[in-house]
XYZ file of C-alpha atoms in Angstrom:
231
model
C -68.322 58.568 164.959
C -71.677 59.855 163.855
C -74.131 56.941 164.098
C -77.627 57.460 162.752
C -80.725 55.861 161.291
C -81.166 57.158 157.759
C -84.369 57.528 155.766
C -83.852 56.488 152.149
C -85.142 58.295 149.057
C -88.393 56.268 149.055
C -89.462 58.201 152.159
C -88.411 61.688 151.033
C -91.962 62.538 149.957
C -93.498 61.030 153.104
C -92.595 63.432 155.939
C -95.392 62.120 158.171
C -94.021 58.586 157.945
C -90.542 59.810 158.856
C -92.005 61.786 161.744
C -93.828 58.753 163.118
C -90.810 56.464 162.816
C -88.688 58.983 164.722
C -91.326 59.848 167.335
C -92.214 56.249 168.175
C -88.748 55.336 169.471
C -88.127 55.243 173.229
C -84.792 57.047 173.398
C -84.297 56.470 177.118
C -84.981 52.771 176.629
C -82.429 52.583 173.834
C -79.891 54.303 176.076
C -80.255 51.484 178.608
C -80.039 48.843 175.889
C -76.642 50.016 174.638
C -75.340 51.260 178.022
C -74.741 54.727 176.574
C -73.627 57.619 178.753
C -75.245 60.141 176.433
C -78.895 60.053 175.423
C -79.677 58.706 171.931
C -81.467 61.167 169.706
C -78.680 63.714 170.202
C -75.990 64.198 167.585
C -73.069 62.655 169.473
C -70.790 65.311 167.970
C -68.870 67.779 170.171
C -71.381 70.176 171.720
C -69.086 73.150 171.088
C -69.484 72.698 167.331
C -73.169 73.614 167.381
C -74.266 75.162 170.700
C -78.034 74.984 171.114
C -78.578 72.009 168.812
C -81.732 70.196 169.889
C -81.929 66.443 170.265
C -84.569 64.876 168.046
C -86.986 64.105 170.890
C -86.954 67.804 171.822
C -88.418 68.665 168.413
C -91.298 66.173 168.526
C -94.718 67.583 169.400
C -97.462 65.380 170.842
C -99.819 66.169 167.993
C -97.278 64.830 165.484
C -97.255 61.369 167.052
C -100.329 59.618 165.714
C -100.322 56.081 164.328
C -103.204 56.923 161.980
C -101.009 56.583 158.928
C -100.778 53.465 156.815
C -97.398 51.778 156.795
C -95.641 52.124 153.418
C -95.230 48.908 151.451
C -91.913 47.066 151.660
C -90.737 49.047 154.679
C -87.331 47.542 155.407
C -84.545 48.350 157.861
C -81.077 47.310 156.656
C -77.989 47.026 158.810
C -74.468 45.676 158.508
C -73.444 42.358 160.025
C -69.992 43.792 160.745
C -70.682 43.987 164.489
C -73.393 41.387 164.342
C -74.580 41.183 167.964
C -74.721 44.898 168.769
C -76.278 45.979 165.481
C -78.711 43.068 165.391
C -79.833 43.744 168.952
C -80.383 47.425 168.142
C -82.269 46.567 164.949
C -84.567 44.183 166.803
C -85.198 46.854 169.431
C -86.170 49.398 166.747
C -88.408 46.810 165.113
C -90.133 46.081 168.427
C -90.674 49.807 169.122
C -92.291 50.391 165.738
C -94.511 47.343 166.161
C -95.533 48.305 169.693
C -96.183 52.005 169.098
C -97.293 52.070 165.462
C -98.436 48.536 164.748
C -95.990 48.478 161.823
C -94.101 45.293 160.961
C -90.801 46.638 159.679
C -88.734 43.937 158.001
C -85.128 43.581 159.147
C -82.344 42.857 156.668
C -78.858 42.124 157.975
C -76.191 42.090 155.265
C -72.455 41.644 154.986
C -70.654 44.976 154.918
C -69.686 44.801 151.226
C -73.208 43.775 150.269
C -74.921 46.592 152.138
C -72.490 49.162 150.720
C -73.318 47.973 147.210
C -77.020 48.193 148.038
C -76.634 51.724 149.388
C -74.822 52.839 146.244
C -77.397 51.435 143.819
C -80.714 50.950 145.623
C -80.858 52.416 149.149
C -83.482 50.770 151.393
C -86.175 52.884 153.094
C -84.397 52.624 156.465
C -80.796 51.829 157.211
C -78.153 52.417 159.825
C -74.892 54.187 159.095
C -71.808 54.893 161.173
C -70.035 57.902 159.737
C -66.370 58.429 160.586
C -65.610 61.999 159.444
C -62.478 62.486 157.378
C -61.509 65.341 159.689
C -62.756 66.214 163.214
C -64.786 69.083 161.782
C -68.498 69.729 161.360
C -67.814 70.337 157.673
C -66.732 66.707 157.269
C -70.101 65.541 158.628
C -72.356 67.873 156.649
C -70.380 67.355 153.449
C -71.540 63.715 153.344
C -75.134 64.917 152.879
C -74.380 67.280 149.996
C -75.813 66.581 146.550
C -72.700 65.219 144.819
C -70.991 63.375 147.664
C -70.511 59.668 146.822
C -71.568 58.627 150.342
C -74.813 60.610 150.271
C -76.824 57.389 150.423
C -80.077 59.116 151.353
C -79.858 60.934 147.993
C -80.557 64.307 149.569
C -80.495 67.192 147.085
C -80.612 70.548 148.804
C -78.780 73.556 147.284
C -78.914 75.466 150.577
C -77.199 72.631 152.443
C -74.619 72.339 149.643
C -73.862 76.051 149.938
C -73.692 75.852 153.725
C -71.145 73.012 153.604
C -68.993 75.026 151.179
C -69.042 78.024 153.500
C -67.790 75.827 156.339
C -64.676 74.808 154.415
C -61.593 76.436 155.841
C -63.364 77.814 158.912
C -62.225 77.092 162.448
C -64.940 74.832 163.923
C -64.972 76.943 167.079
C -65.419 80.273 165.314
C -68.826 81.964 165.744
C -69.595 81.711 162.021
C -68.733 77.989 161.873
C -70.872 77.239 164.936
C -73.818 79.069 163.384
C -73.501 77.207 160.079
C -73.006 73.850 161.804
C -76.115 74.406 163.934
C -78.152 75.331 160.878
C -77.018 72.295 158.876
C -77.457 69.695 161.601
C -80.815 71.170 162.627
C -82.029 70.875 159.045
C -81.148 67.167 158.879
C -82.638 66.349 162.285
C -85.761 68.508 162.289
C -86.761 67.389 158.794
C -86.258 63.760 159.855
C -83.757 62.824 157.179
C -81.768 61.118 159.929
C -82.241 60.016 163.535
C -78.899 60.451 165.327
C -78.139 57.699 167.824
C -76.101 59.845 170.184
C -72.679 59.528 171.813
C -71.483 55.968 172.292
C -68.581 54.422 174.189
C -66.203 51.815 172.831
C -63.792 49.542 174.660
C -60.162 49.077 173.674
C -58.146 46.172 175.079
C -54.560 47.147 175.889
C -51.783 45.265 177.629
C -50.658 47.043 180.825
C -47.037 47.310 179.623
C -48.004 49.833 176.939
C -48.490 53.501 177.793
C -49.059 56.833 176.062
C -51.673 55.415 173.709
C -53.687 58.416 172.494
C -57.148 58.372 170.916
C -57.745 61.386 168.689
C -61.008 63.178 167.939
C -61.906 60.649 165.245
C -61.512 57.697 167.604
C -58.314 56.689 165.857
C -55.193 55.495 167.626
C -52.226 57.852 167.694
C -49.192 55.639 168.270
C -46.512 58.323 167.896
C -45.842 58.357 171.662
C -46.491 54.704 172.391
C -44.000 53.171 174.807
C -43.543 49.686 176.267
C -42.337 49.292 179.820
């Protein structure tokens, strides 16, 4: 999965606000909160897709982190109640970080999954969390979601260069030099311009009875049961 905090269209013309919201998070602290093996702020996608991709905290300069910016009105962070405890705990942690480091009181809004999807389609909030499961285990499937005409482009990003880049990736082997270059360029654009804050690689637990074997998890974290056997 590709989990990230997204900045809605209301913040597209406020790059300094996006910068502050991204810079004021304690990524190491969040790693401890969710017991992640990988450090949040990194893409969480296979490293071989985009060698050299910087994590978001590596692109933040000290001079960019200054709380001398007024908090936008109605700054709200929306999240799904699908996995209520984990997502609520993360949301409260983000809220605390922004209050502590910026003095900003960001309102939290937990919604049922169907409700938040309807909100994202018609009136995206300024901040929201998304968990993207790519259609295919390819960088193209991730970048395509942020192209101008994609129905799941909830941040309403309109960038012809990114659209063209995603098209060029279609049909390419993800491990080819050209695909790696394009993937790096596309992901870097999203991260360095603070359209998203990736939340890094995460681990998930699956409960399985001991009598079953040969359960395979593919690159999309989906179960492949073609070889499943019961002792």
